[in-house]
Structures are given as C-alpha cells and as structure tokens.
Amino acid sequence: KQEVTQIPAALSVPEGENLVLNCSFTDSAIYNLQWFRQDPGKGLTSLLLIQSSQREQTSGRLNASLDKSSGRSTLYIAASQPGDSATYLCAVFWGKLQFGAGTQVVVTP
Amino acid sequence: GAVVSQHPSWVICKSGTSVKIECRSLDFQATTMFWYRQFPKQSLMLMATSNEGSKATYEQGVEKDKFLINHASLTLSTLTVTSAHPEDSSFYICSAIGARGTDTQYFGPGTRLTVL
C-alpha cells in the first residue's frame, strides 16, 4: 500500500532557528514529490517539486532533498520567521497524489 | 505561474439541498482536474479524477451519485454535492494539471461547505 507519513505532527521553534521537516513514503517508484504550505482555512501553496530523477530542489530559504532508496524527503527552512508558521504537507505522485497528514509549524518571535 | 480558481469560497446550505462548486484554470488548459476533500485537522483525500470530455474516476468509498463531477471544458470542472447532509461539511479543494501529465498540480483556494 502506498502511504506517506510525516513526522513530527507538530513543531514549535523560536525565530531564527532552522526547521527540519521529514516525510517518508512506502513505494520508491514515484513520479515526483511535492511540498506544500497550507495556512489555516486556506488552500495549498506549492513550495517545491522534486522529480523522481532529482536529489534536491532549492528556492530561497527552502531546500528539499529526496532519497528514493530510503523512501525519504526532508524539507529544510533556514532562519525561520514567524511568517513561516503554517502546516506543511508532503505529497507523493504515484499516478495520483497521495498526501501526508502534515506537520504544523509554529515559529515564535 | 498557473492559477486555479474556485467558486464559491464558502457556502452554507440546508440539509437536503444540492450545492455546485466550480473549479477553473485561468491561464492554462487543464486536461485533468482532481477533487479533494479535507476534514478538520486531517490531510487531503482524493475524491475523484476528471478528464475533459469523459466520465470522472472516483476513489473507493466515494459515492459517484452523490458527488457529481462534470469536466465540460479544458478550463472548467464542477463538483455538485447532491442532497447534502451535515456529514458532507468539509473543505473541498480542486487541482489541475496541463497536458504534460505528471507535472505540478496547481491547487485552487478551496471551498468551505457547511451543511446545517
């Protein structure tokens, strides 16, 4: 069964610290993996998309890595800010997009 | 970047009525659109996949007669919740991809449905 797991479910860090969010998946035959941000009551904002052939993607303070052999992806957010507070979702595309349950992040000033 | 809109953004209706939600790709042609449902504090669950001009493919456990999906054009898909009940109250989100198939899915802002 194809499943996506995100740990931890919630995370609180002081402003300025680096954030590390983990995503694991059960089937390595993926097309791509995507990280999203969701603010309360809002839709999804795509952050980074990593194709199956890629090892990482970077955008500004965000860096996402992909290790298919171990079934893992990690999202790093450098120098966190209160505006980074949101729920971060990992989703794997196996022909359909399968979402993890998300990690709720709170960055305290 | 590609933009997907949804209308309405929120709707409140009485039990037993039907509600239609529209999903539009504003600046690209969407060969495939997806409908998701998200309950509070939970992740998104795929309900159905719709391809322009053909019948939608529903996920296991999703009632196709209750959740009617129409993808009449390359820029518009509609989800109609028929005979809505309080347990249908949820956040409904659509997404769309273009002709390249496995490329990025662009998500709409979601529609909050509350059934009284």
mmCIF file with all atom_site columns, C-alpha atoms in Angstrom:
data_model
loop_
_atom_site.group_PDB
_atom_site.id
_atom_site.type_symbol
_atom_site.label_atom_id
_atom_site.label_alt_id
_atom_site.label_comp_id
_atom_site.label_asym_id
_atom_site.label_entity_id
_atom_site.label_seq_id
_atom_site.pdbx_PDB_ins_code
_atom_site.Cartn_x
_atom_site.Cartn_y
_atom_site.Cartn_z
_atom_site.occupancy
_atom_site.B_iso_or_equiv
_atom_site.pdbx_formal_charge
_atom_site.auth_seq_id
_atom_site.auth_comp_id
_atom_site.auth_asym_id
_atom_site.auth_atom_id
_atom_site.pdbx_PDB_model_num
ATOM 1   C CA . LYS A 1 1   ? 0.000   0.000  0.000   1.00 0.00 ? 1   LYS A CA 1
ATOM 2   C CA . GLN A 1 2   ? 1.318   3.424  -0.924  1.00 0.00 ? 2   GLN A CA 1
ATOM 3   C CA . GLU A 1 3   ? 1.461   5.655  2.116   1.00 0.00 ? 3   GLU A CA 1
ATOM 4   C CA . VAL A 1 4   ? 3.032   8.970  3.074   1.00 0.00 ? 4   VAL A CA 1
ATOM 5   C CA . THR A 1 5   ? 3.998   9.714  6.661   1.00 0.00 ? 5   THR A CA 1
ATOM 6   C CA . GLN A 1 6   ? 5.114   12.990 8.174   1.00 0.00 ? 6   GLN A CA 1
ATOM 7   C CA . ILE A 1 7   ? 6.886   13.291 11.481  1.00 0.00 ? 7   ILE A CA 1
ATOM 8   C CA . PRO A 1 8   ? 6.571   15.212 13.714  1.00 0.00 ? 8   PRO A CA 1
ATOM 9   C CA . ALA A 1 9   ? 2.893   16.147 13.586  1.00 0.00 ? 9   ALA A CA 1
ATOM 10  C CA . ALA A 1 10  ? 3.660   19.473 15.239  1.00 0.00 ? 10  ALA A CA 1
ATOM 11  C CA . LEU A 1 11  ? 6.756   21.544 15.805  1.00 0.00 ? 11  LEU A CA 1
ATOM 12  C CA . SER A 1 12  ? 7.461   24.802 17.635  1.00 0.00 ? 12  SER A CA 1
ATOM 13  C CA . VAL A 1 13  ? 10.728  26.688 17.255  1.00 0.00 ? 13  VAL A CA 1
ATOM 14  C CA . PRO A 1 14  ? 11.988  30.159 18.160  1.00 0.00 ? 14  PRO A CA 1
ATOM 15  C CA . GLU A 1 15  ? 12.531  32.620 15.371  1.00 0.00 ? 15  GLU A CA 1
ATOM 16  C CA . GLY A 1 16  ? 15.865  32.248 13.639  1.00 0.00 ? 16  GLY A CA 1
ATOM 17  C CA . GLU A 1 17  ? 16.245  28.520 14.102  1.00 0.00 ? 17  GLU A CA 1
ATOM 18  C CA . ASN A 1 18  ? 16.381  26.198 11.141  1.00 0.00 ? 18  ASN A CA 1
ATOM 19  C CA . LEU A 1 19  ? 13.367  23.965 10.518  1.00 0.00 ? 19  LEU A CA 1
ATOM 20  C CA . VAL A 1 20  ? 13.686  20.319 9.509   1.00 0.00 ? 20  VAL A CA 1
ATOM 21  C CA . LEU A 1 21  ? 10.542  18.552 8.352   1.00 0.00 ? 21  LEU A CA 1
ATOM 22  C CA . ASN A 1 22  ? 10.507  14.878 7.498   1.00 0.00 ? 22  ASN A CA 1
ATOM 23  C CA . CYS A 1 23  ? 8.461   12.881 5.023   1.00 0.00 ? 23  CYS A CA 1
ATOM 24  C CA . SER A 1 24  ? 8.643   9.148  4.377   1.00 0.00 ? 24  SER A CA 1
ATOM 25  C CA . PHE A 1 25  ? 6.907   7.063  1.725   1.00 0.00 ? 25  PHE A CA 1
ATOM 26  C CA . THR A 1 26  ? 6.460   3.360  1.216   1.00 0.00 ? 26  THR A CA 1
ATOM 27  C CA . ASP A 1 27  ? 6.922   2.844  -2.538  1.00 0.00 ? 27  ASP A CA 1
ATOM 28  C CA . SER A 1 28  ? 10.058  4.182  -4.191  1.00 0.00 ? 28  SER A CA 1
ATOM 29  C CA . ALA A 1 29  ? 8.550   4.092  -7.706  1.00 0.00 ? 29  ALA A CA 1
ATOM 30  C CA . ILE A 1 30  ? 7.448   7.705  -7.566  1.00 0.00 ? 30  ILE A CA 1
ATOM 31  C CA . TYR A 1 31  ? 6.997   10.196 -10.378 1.00 0.00 ? 31  TYR A CA 1
ATOM 32  C CA . ASN A 1 32  ? 7.655   13.206 -8.165  1.00 0.00 ? 32  ASN A CA 1
ATOM 33  C CA . LEU A 1 33  ? 7.329   14.551 -4.638  1.00 0.00 ? 33  LEU A CA 1
ATOM 34  C CA . GLN A 1 34  ? 5.957   17.924 -3.716  1.00 0.00 ? 34  GLN A CA 1
ATOM 35  C CA . TRP A 1 35  ? 5.998   20.078 -0.600  1.00 0.00 ? 35  TRP A CA 1
ATOM 36  C CA . PHE A 1 36  ? 3.091   22.406 0.111   1.00 0.00 ? 36  PHE A CA 1
ATOM 37  C CA . ARG A 1 37  ? 2.251   25.021 2.659   1.00 0.00 ? 37  ARG A CA 1
ATOM 38  C CA . GLN A 1 38  ? -1.283  25.441 3.992   1.00 0.00 ? 38  GLN A CA 1
ATOM 39  C CA . ASP A 1 39  ? -2.408  28.320 6.151   1.00 0.00 ? 39  ASP A CA 1
ATOM 40  C CA . PRO A 1 40  ? -5.473  27.788 8.397   1.00 0.00 ? 40  PRO A CA 1
ATOM 41  C CA . GLY A 1 41  ? -8.681  27.645 6.393   1.00 0.00 ? 41  GLY A CA 1
ATOM 42  C CA . LYS A 1 42  ? -6.823  28.249 3.149   1.00 0.00 ? 42  LYS A CA 1
ATOM 43  C CA . GLY A 1 43  ? -5.809  26.293 0.089   1.00 0.00 ? 43  GLY A CA 1
ATOM 44  C CA . LEU A 1 44  ? -2.380  24.932 -0.766  1.00 0.00 ? 44  LEU A CA 1
ATOM 45  C CA . THR A 1 45  ? 0.706   26.817 -1.847  1.00 0.00 ? 45  THR A CA 1
ATOM 46  C CA . SER A 1 46  ? 3.233   24.743 -3.740  1.00 0.00 ? 46  SER A CA 1
ATOM 47  C CA . LEU A 1 47  ? 6.733   25.225 -2.338  1.00 0.00 ? 47  LEU A CA 1
ATOM 48  C CA . LEU A 1 48  ? 8.985   22.772 -4.124  1.00 0.00 ? 48  LEU A CA 1
ATOM 49  C CA . LEU A 1 49  ? 8.579   19.949 -6.628  1.00 0.00 ? 49  LEU A CA 1
ATOM 50  C CA . ILE A 1 50  ? 11.260  17.267 -6.891  1.00 0.00 ? 50  ILE A CA 1
ATOM 51  C CA . GLN A 1 51  ? 11.146  14.994 -9.902  1.00 0.00 ? 51  GLN A CA 1
ATOM 52  C CA . SER A 1 52  ? 11.990  11.332 -9.489  1.00 0.00 ? 52  SER A CA 1
ATOM 53  C CA . SER A 1 53  ? 15.370  11.826 -11.148 1.00 0.00 ? 53  SER A CA 1
ATOM 54  C CA . GLN A 1 54  ? 16.392  14.696 -8.890  1.00 0.00 ? 54  GLN A CA 1
ATOM 55  C CA . ARG A 1 55  ? 18.061  14.644 -5.474  1.00 0.00 ? 55  ARG A CA 1
ATOM 56  C CA . GLU A 1 56  ? 17.100  18.098 -4.262  1.00 0.00 ? 56  GLU A CA 1
ATOM 57  C CA . GLN A 1 57  ? 15.459  21.393 -5.072  1.00 0.00 ? 57  GLN A CA 1
ATOM 58  C CA . THR A 1 58  ? 16.108  24.832 -3.634  1.00 0.00 ? 58  THR A CA 1
ATOM 59  C CA . SER A 1 59  ? 14.108  28.023 -3.520  1.00 0.00 ? 59  SER A CA 1
ATOM 60  C CA . GLY A 1 60  ? 15.313  30.880 -1.354  1.00 0.00 ? 60  GLY A CA 1
ATOM 61  C CA . ARG A 1 61  ? 15.446  29.708 2.258   1.00 0.00 ? 61  ARG A CA 1
ATOM 62  C CA . LEU A 1 62  ? 13.851  26.389 1.342   1.00 0.00 ? 62  LEU A CA 1
ATOM 63  C CA . ASN A 1 63  ? 15.690  23.233 0.395   1.00 0.00 ? 63  ASN A CA 1
ATOM 64  C CA . ALA A 1 64  ? 14.113  19.842 -0.157  1.00 0.00 ? 64  ALA A CA 1
ATOM 65  C CA . SER A 1 65  ? 16.011  16.596 -0.581  1.00 0.00 ? 65  SER A CA 1
ATOM 66  C CA . LEU A 1 66  ? 14.818  13.295 -1.980  1.00 0.00 ? 66  LEU A CA 1
ATOM 67  C CA . ASP A 1 67  ? 16.220  9.834  -1.293  1.00 0.00 ? 67  ASP A CA 1
ATOM 68  C CA . LYS A 1 68  ? 14.083  7.319  -3.146  1.00 0.00 ? 68  LYS A CA 1
ATOM 69  C CA . SER A 1 69  ? 16.053  4.296  -1.986  1.00 0.00 ? 69  SER A CA 1
ATOM 70  C CA . SER A 1 70  ? 15.246  5.013  1.639   1.00 0.00 ? 70  SER A CA 1
ATOM 71  C CA . GLY A 1 71  ? 11.812  6.460  0.871   1.00 0.00 ? 71  GLY A CA 1
ATOM 72  C CA . ARG A 1 72  ? 12.506  9.821  2.461   1.00 0.00 ? 72  ARG A CA 1
ATOM 73  C CA . SER A 1 73  ? 12.338  13.515 1.766   1.00 0.00 ? 73  SER A CA 1
ATOM 74  C CA . THR A 1 74  ? 13.369  16.348 4.043   1.00 0.00 ? 74  THR A CA 1
ATOM 75  C CA . LEU A 1 75  ? 12.325  19.972 3.839   1.00 0.00 ? 75  LEU A CA 1
ATOM 76  C CA . TYR A 1 76  ? 14.764  22.450 5.367   1.00 0.00 ? 76  TYR A CA 1
ATOM 77  C CA . ILE A 1 77  ? 13.726  26.012 6.092   1.00 0.00 ? 77  ILE A CA 1
ATOM 78  C CA . ALA A 1 78  ? 16.644  28.210 7.046   1.00 0.00 ? 78  ALA A CA 1
ATOM 79  C CA . ALA A 1 79  ? 16.449  31.054 9.567   1.00 0.00 ? 79  ALA A CA 1
ATOM 80  C CA . SER A 1 80  ? 12.766  30.576 10.354  1.00 0.00 ? 80  SER A CA 1
ATOM 81  C CA . GLN A 1 81  ? 10.444  33.554 10.681  1.00 0.00 ? 81  GLN A CA 1
ATOM 82  C CA . PRO A 1 82  ? 7.022   33.927 12.345  1.00 0.00 ? 82  PRO A CA 1
ATOM 83  C CA . GLY A 1 83  ? 5.539   34.135 8.851   1.00 0.00 ? 83  GLY A CA 1
ATOM 84  C CA . ASP A 1 84  ? 6.674   30.553 8.265   1.00 0.00 ? 84  ASP A CA 1
ATOM 85  C CA . SER A 1 85  ? 4.050   29.367 10.754  1.00 0.00 ? 85  SER A CA 1
ATOM 86  C CA . ALA A 1 86  ? 1.707   27.061 8.833   1.00 0.00 ? 86  ALA A CA 1
ATOM 87  C CA . THR A 1 87  ? 1.034   23.407 8.136   1.00 0.00 ? 87  THR A CA 1
ATOM 88  C CA . TYR A 1 88  ? 3.478   21.817 5.714   1.00 0.00 ? 88  TYR A CA 1
ATOM 89  C CA . LEU A 1 89  ? 2.256   18.938 3.591   1.00 0.00 ? 89  LEU A CA 1
ATOM 90  C CA . CYS A 1 90  ? 4.322   16.390 1.716   1.00 0.00 ? 90  CYS A CA 1
ATOM 91  C CA . ALA A 1 91  ? 2.678   14.728 -1.280  1.00 0.00 ? 91  ALA A CA 1
ATOM 92  C CA . VAL A 1 92  ? 3.929   11.919 -3.476  1.00 0.00 ? 92  VAL A CA 1
ATOM 93  C CA . PHE A 1 93  ? 2.732   11.384 -7.031  1.00 0.00 ? 93  PHE A CA 1
ATOM 94  C CA . TRP A 1 94  ? 2.369   7.717  -7.975  1.00 0.00 ? 94  TRP A CA 1
ATOM 95  C CA . GLY A 1 95  ? -0.095  8.412  -10.762 1.00 0.00 ? 95  GLY A CA 1
ATOM 96  C CA . LYS A 1 96  ? -2.244  10.018 -8.088  1.00 0.00 ? 96  LYS A CA 1
ATOM 97  C CA . LEU A 1 97  ? -1.149  12.500 -5.485  1.00 0.00 ? 97  LEU A CA 1
ATOM 98  C CA . GLN A 1 98  ? -1.009  10.971 -2.002  1.00 0.00 ? 98  GLN A CA 1
ATOM 99  C CA . PHE A 1 99  ? -0.708  13.419 0.884   1.00 0.00 ? 99  PHE A CA 1
ATOM 100 C CA . GLY A 1 100 ? 0.852   13.030 4.278   1.00 0.00 ? 100 GLY A CA 1
ATOM 101 C CA . ALA A 1 101 ? -1.031  14.274 7.328   1.00 0.00 ? 101 ALA A CA 1
ATOM 102 C CA . GLY A 1 102 ? 1.188   17.339 7.573   1.00 0.00 ? 102 GLY A CA 1
ATOM 103 C CA . THR A 1 103 ? 3.442   18.982 10.138  1.00 0.00 ? 103 THR A CA 1
ATOM 104 C CA . GLN A 1 104 ? 2.026   22.003 11.945  1.00 0.00 ? 104 GLN A CA 1
ATOM 105 C CA . VAL A 1 105 ? 4.783   24.542 12.485  1.00 0.00 ? 105 VAL A CA 1
ATOM 106 C CA . VAL A 1 106 ? 4.768   27.450 14.905  1.00 0.00 ? 106 VAL A CA 1
ATOM 107 C CA . VAL A 1 107 ? 7.644   29.924 14.844  1.00 0.00 ? 107 VAL A CA 1
ATOM 108 C CA . THR A 1 108 ? 7.651   32.077 17.958  1.00 0.00 ? 108 THR A CA 1
ATOM 109 C CA . PRO A 1 109 ? 9.046   35.640 17.896  1.00 0.00 ? 109 PRO A CA 1
ATOM 110 C CA . GLY B 2 1   ? 2.512   30.788 -12.535 1.00 0.00 ? 1   GLY B CA 1
ATOM 111 C CA . ALA B 2 2   ? -0.646  28.857 -13.334 1.00 0.00 ? 2   ALA B CA 1
ATOM 112 C CA . VAL B 2 3   ? -3.763  29.951 -11.462 1.00 0.00 ? 3   VAL B CA 1
ATOM 113 C CA . VAL B 2 4   ? -6.730  27.853 -10.442 1.00 0.00 ? 4   VAL B CA 1
ATOM 114 C CA . SER B 2 5   ? -9.819  29.495 -9.015  1.00 0.00 ? 5   SER B CA 1
ATOM 115 C CA . GLN B 2 6   ? -12.774 28.065 -7.125  1.00 0.00 ? 6   GLN B CA 1
ATOM 116 C CA . HIS B 2 7   ? -16.234 29.460 -6.644  1.00 0.00 ? 7   HIS B CA 1
ATOM 117 C CA . PRO B 2 8   ? -17.748 29.930 -4.186  1.00 0.00 ? 8   PRO B CA 1
ATOM 118 C CA . SER B 2 9   ? -15.093 30.232 -1.490  1.00 0.00 ? 9   SER B CA 1
ATOM 119 C CA . TRP B 2 10  ? -17.628 29.277 1.138   1.00 0.00 ? 10  TRP B CA 1
ATOM 120 C CA . VAL B 2 11  ? -21.237 28.142 1.162   1.00 0.00 ? 11  VAL B CA 1
ATOM 121 C CA . ILE B 2 12  ? -23.800 27.346 3.833   1.00 0.00 ? 12  ILE B CA 1
ATOM 122 C CA . CYS B 2 13  ? -26.823 25.293 2.865   1.00 0.00 ? 13  CYS B CA 1
ATOM 123 C CA . LYS B 2 14  ? -29.687 23.395 4.400   1.00 0.00 ? 14  LYS B CA 1
ATOM 124 C CA . SER B 2 15  ? -29.671 19.639 4.640   1.00 0.00 ? 15  SER B CA 1
ATOM 125 C CA . GLY B 2 16  ? -31.172 18.038 1.539   1.00 0.00 ? 16  GLY B CA 1
ATOM 126 C CA . THR B 2 17  ? -30.196 20.738 -0.922  1.00 0.00 ? 17  THR B CA 1
ATOM 127 C CA . SER B 2 18  ? -27.597 20.464 -3.687  1.00 0.00 ? 18  SER B CA 1
ATOM 128 C CA . VAL B 2 19  ? -24.512 22.611 -3.959  1.00 0.00 ? 19  VAL B CA 1
ATOM 129 C CA . LYS B 2 20  ? -22.340 23.214 -7.021  1.00 0.00 ? 20  LYS B CA 1
ATOM 130 C CA . ILE B 2 21  ? -18.680 24.142 -6.751  1.00 0.00 ? 21  ILE B CA 1
ATOM 131 C CA . GLU B 2 22  ? -16.747 25.409 -9.775  1.00 0.00 ? 22  GLU B CA 1
ATOM 132 C CA . CYS B 2 23  ? -13.060 24.941 -10.460 1.00 0.00 ? 23  CYS B CA 1
ATOM 133 C CA . ARG B 2 24  ? -11.429 26.960 -13.237 1.00 0.00 ? 24  ARG B CA 1
ATOM 134 C CA . SER B 2 25  ? -7.938  27.040 -14.685 1.00 0.00 ? 25  SER B CA 1
ATOM 135 C CA . LEU B 2 26  ? -7.463  30.700 -15.543 1.00 0.00 ? 26  LEU B CA 1
ATOM 136 C CA . ASP B 2 27  ? -4.389  30.767 -17.741 1.00 0.00 ? 27  ASP B CA 1
ATOM 137 C CA . PHE B 2 28  ? -3.843  27.222 -18.971 1.00 0.00 ? 28  PHE B CA 1
ATOM 138 C CA . GLN B 2 29  ? -5.789  24.322 -20.349 1.00 0.00 ? 29  GLN B CA 1
ATOM 139 C CA . ALA B 2 30  ? -6.309  21.605 -17.782 1.00 0.00 ? 30  ALA B CA 1
ATOM 140 C CA . THR B 2 31  ? -6.578  18.170 -19.319 1.00 0.00 ? 31  THR B CA 1
ATOM 141 C CA . THR B 2 32  ? -7.057  16.653 -15.902 1.00 0.00 ? 32  THR B CA 1
ATOM 142 C CA . MET B 2 33  ? -8.612  18.040 -12.760 1.00 0.00 ? 33  MET B CA 1
ATOM 143 C CA . PHE B 2 34  ? -8.750  16.495 -9.319  1.00 0.00 ? 34  PHE B CA 1
ATOM 144 C CA . TRP B 2 35  ? -11.177 16.963 -6.458  1.00 0.00 ? 35  TRP B CA 1
ATOM 145 C CA . TYR B 2 36  ? -10.058 16.565 -2.864  1.00 0.00 ? 36  TYR B CA 1
ATOM 146 C CA . ARG B 2 37  ? -11.822 16.743 0.472   1.00 0.00 ? 37  ARG B CA 1
ATOM 147 C CA . GLN B 2 38  ? -10.210 17.810 3.713   1.00 0.00 ? 38  GLN B CA 1
ATOM 148 C CA . PHE B 2 39  ? -11.794 17.340 7.120   1.00 0.00 ? 39  PHE B CA 1
ATOM 149 C CA . PRO B 2 40  ? -10.607 19.492 10.049  1.00 0.00 ? 40  PRO B CA 1
ATOM 150 C CA . LYS B 2 41  ? -7.114  18.629 11.276  1.00 0.00 ? 41  LYS B CA 1
ATOM 151 C CA . GLN B 2 42  ? -6.765  15.988 8.551   1.00 0.00 ? 42  GLN B CA 1
ATOM 152 C CA . SER B 2 43  ? -4.937  15.832 5.264   1.00 0.00 ? 43  SER B CA 1
ATOM 153 C CA . LEU B 2 44  ? -6.377  15.981 1.783   1.00 0.00 ? 44  LEU B CA 1
ATOM 154 C CA . MET B 2 45  ? -8.104  12.911 0.463   1.00 0.00 ? 45  MET B CA 1
ATOM 155 C CA . LEU B 2 46  ? -8.557  12.427 -3.272  1.00 0.00 ? 46  LEU B CA 1
ATOM 156 C CA . MET B 2 47  ? -12.208 12.030 -4.207  1.00 0.00 ? 47  MET B CA 1
ATOM 157 C CA . ALA B 2 48  ? -12.092 11.775 -7.976  1.00 0.00 ? 48  ALA B CA 1
ATOM 158 C CA . THR B 2 49  ? -10.114 12.456 -11.108 1.00 0.00 ? 49  THR B CA 1
ATOM 159 C CA . SER B 2 50  ? -11.783 14.078 -14.065 1.00 0.00 ? 50  SER B CA 1
ATOM 160 C CA . ASN B 2 51  ? -10.572 14.311 -17.626 1.00 0.00 ? 51  ASN B CA 1
ATOM 161 C CA . GLU B 2 52  ? -12.110 16.730 -20.073 1.00 0.00 ? 52  GLU B CA 1
ATOM 162 C CA . GLY B 2 53  ? -14.905 15.155 -22.053 1.00 0.00 ? 53  GLY B CA 1
ATOM 163 C CA . SER B 2 54  ? -15.027 11.864 -20.173 1.00 0.00 ? 54  SER B CA 1
ATOM 164 C CA . LYS B 2 55  ? -16.559 10.466 -17.017 1.00 0.00 ? 55  LYS B CA 1
ATOM 165 C CA . ALA B 2 56  ? -14.793 11.038 -13.740 1.00 0.00 ? 56  ALA B CA 1
ATOM 166 C CA . THR B 2 57  ? -12.944 8.251  -11.973 1.00 0.00 ? 57  THR B CA 1
ATOM 167 C CA . TYR B 2 58  ? -13.955 8.027  -8.337  1.00 0.00 ? 58  TYR B CA 1
ATOM 168 C CA . GLU B 2 59  ? -11.832 6.754  -5.472  1.00 0.00 ? 59  GLU B CA 1
ATOM 169 C CA . GLN B 2 60  ? -13.005 3.814  -3.448  1.00 0.00 ? 60  GLN B CA 1
ATOM 170 C CA . GLY B 2 61  ? -15.660 4.794  -0.944  1.00 0.00 ? 61  GLY B CA 1
ATOM 171 C CA . VAL B 2 62  ? -16.730 7.963  -2.758  1.00 0.00 ? 62  VAL B CA 1
ATOM 172 C CA . GLU B 2 63  ? -20.345 7.863  -3.930  1.00 0.00 ? 63  GLU B CA 1
ATOM 173 C CA . LYS B 2 64  ? -20.465 8.936  -7.560  1.00 0.00 ? 64  LYS B CA 1
ATOM 174 C CA . ASP B 2 65  ? -24.213 9.585  -7.423  1.00 0.00 ? 65  ASP B CA 1
ATOM 175 C CA . LYS B 2 66  ? -23.749 11.925 -4.501  1.00 0.00 ? 66  LYS B CA 1
ATOM 176 C CA . PHE B 2 67  ? -20.705 13.789 -5.778  1.00 0.00 ? 67  PHE B CA 1
ATOM 177 C CA . LEU B 2 68  ? -21.386 14.591 -9.416  1.00 0.00 ? 68  LEU B CA 1
ATOM 178 C CA . ILE B 2 69  ? -18.402 15.785 -11.402 1.00 0.00 ? 69  ILE B CA 1
ATOM 179 C CA . ASN B 2 70  ? -18.567 17.419 -14.800 1.00 0.00 ? 70  ASN B CA 1
ATOM 180 C CA . HIS B 2 71  ? -15.471 18.431 -16.779 1.00 0.00 ? 71  HIS B CA 1
ATOM 181 C CA . ALA B 2 72  ? -17.155 20.033 -19.748 1.00 0.00 ? 72  ALA B CA 1
ATOM 182 C CA . SER B 2 73  ? -14.241 22.109 -20.995 1.00 0.00 ? 73  SER B CA 1
ATOM 183 C CA . LEU B 2 74  ? -10.468 22.358 -20.683 1.00 0.00 ? 74  LEU B CA 1
ATOM 184 C CA . THR B 2 75  ? -10.827 25.173 -18.162 1.00 0.00 ? 75  THR B CA 1
ATOM 185 C CA . LEU B 2 76  ? -13.820 24.192 -16.059 1.00 0.00 ? 76  LEU B CA 1
ATOM 186 C CA . SER B 2 77  ? -14.775 21.321 -13.797 1.00 0.00 ? 77  SER B CA 1
ATOM 187 C CA . THR B 2 78  ? -17.743 21.311 -11.446 1.00 0.00 ? 78  THR B CA 1
ATOM 188 C CA . LEU B 2 79  ? -18.481 19.265 -8.336  1.00 0.00 ? 79  LEU B CA 1
ATOM 189 C CA . THR B 2 80  ? -22.115 19.023 -7.283  1.00 0.00 ? 80  THR B CA 1
ATOM 190 C CA . VAL B 2 81  ? -22.864 17.689 -3.824  1.00 0.00 ? 81  VAL B CA 1
ATOM 191 C CA . THR B 2 82  ? -26.379 16.324 -4.133  1.00 0.00 ? 82  THR B CA 1
ATOM 192 C CA . SER B 2 83  ? -28.793 16.067 -1.209  1.00 0.00 ? 83  SER B CA 1
ATOM 193 C CA . ALA B 2 84  ? -26.143 17.412 1.130   1.00 0.00 ? 84  ALA B CA 1
ATOM 194 C CA . HIS B 2 85  ? -26.092 16.327 4.766   1.00 0.00 ? 85  HIS B CA 1
ATOM 195 C CA . PRO B 2 86  ? -24.136 17.676 7.751   1.00 0.00 ? 86  PRO B CA 1
ATOM 196 C CA . GLU B 2 87  ? -21.519 14.944 7.365   1.00 0.00 ? 87  GLU B CA 1
ATOM 197 C CA . ASP B 2 88  ? -20.695 16.377 3.924   1.00 0.00 ? 88  ASP B CA 1
ATOM 198 C CA . SER B 2 89  ? -19.489 19.560 5.598   1.00 0.00 ? 89  SER B CA 1
ATOM 199 C CA . SER B 2 90  ? -15.841 19.834 4.655   1.00 0.00 ? 90  SER B CA 1
ATOM 200 C CA . PHE B 2 91  ? -13.219 21.814 2.786   1.00 0.00 ? 91  PHE B CA 1
ATOM 201 C CA . TYR B 2 92  ? -13.265 20.901 -0.909  1.00 0.00 ? 92  TYR B CA 1
ATOM 202 C CA . ILE B 2 93  ? -10.171 21.651 -2.989  1.00 0.00 ? 93  ILE B CA 1
ATOM 203 C CA . CYS B 2 94  ? -9.629  21.161 -6.688  1.00 0.00 ? 94  CYS B CA 1
ATOM 204 C CA . SER B 2 95  ? -6.390  20.971 -8.606  1.00 0.00 ? 95  SER B CA 1
ATOM 205 C CA . ALA B 2 96  ? -5.460  20.940 -12.249 1.00 0.00 ? 96  ALA B CA 1
ATOM 206 C CA . ILE B 2 97  ? -2.601  19.791 -14.423 1.00 0.00 ? 97  ILE B CA 1
ATOM 207 C CA . GLY B 2 98  ? -1.872  20.562 -18.035 1.00 0.00 ? 98  GLY B CA 1
ATOM 208 C CA . ALA B 2 99  ? -1.058  18.360 -20.950 1.00 0.00 ? 99  ALA B CA 1
ATOM 209 C CA . ARG B 2 100 ? 2.282   17.225 -19.535 1.00 0.00 ? 100 ARG B CA 1
ATOM 210 C CA . GLY B 2 101 ? 0.504   14.887 -17.161 1.00 0.00 ? 101 GLY B CA 1
ATOM 211 C CA . THR B 2 102 ? 2.924   14.346 -14.323 1.00 0.00 ? 102 THR B CA 1
ATOM 212 C CA . ASP B 2 103 ? 3.865   17.984 -13.898 1.00 0.00 ? 103 ASP B CA 1
ATOM 213 C CA . THR B 2 104 ? 2.974   20.180 -10.971 1.00 0.00 ? 104 THR B CA 1
ATOM 214 C CA . GLN B 2 105 ? -0.629  20.146 -9.801  1.00 0.00 ? 105 GLN B CA 1
ATOM 215 C CA . TYR B 2 106 ? -1.951  23.658 -9.297  1.00 0.00 ? 106 TYR B CA 1
ATOM 216 C CA . PHE B 2 107 ? -4.432  23.933 -6.482  1.00 0.00 ? 107 PHE B CA 1
ATOM 217 C CA . GLY B 2 108 ? -7.461  26.121 -6.082  1.00 0.00 ? 108 GLY B CA 1
ATOM 218 C CA . PRO B 2 109 ? -8.043  28.096 -2.877  1.00 0.00 ? 109 PRO B CA 1
ATOM 219 C CA . GLY B 2 110 ? -10.713 25.677 -1.654  1.00 0.00 ? 110 GLY B CA 1
ATOM 220 C CA . THR B 2 111 ? -14.426 25.890 -0.868  1.00 0.00 ? 111 THR B CA 1
ATOM 221 C CA . ARG B 2 112 ? -15.715 25.596 2.677   1.00 0.00 ? 112 ARG B CA 1
ATOM 222 C CA . LEU B 2 113 ? -19.072 23.782 2.683   1.00 0.00 ? 113 LEU B CA 1
ATOM 223 C CA . THR B 2 114 ? -21.235 23.862 5.798   1.00 0.00 ? 114 THR B CA 1
ATOM 224 C CA . VAL B 2 115 ? -24.464 21.887 5.767   1.00 0.00 ? 115 VAL B CA 1
ATOM 225 C CA . LEU B 2 116 ? -26.930 22.773 8.506   1.00 0.00 ? 116 LEU B CA 1
#
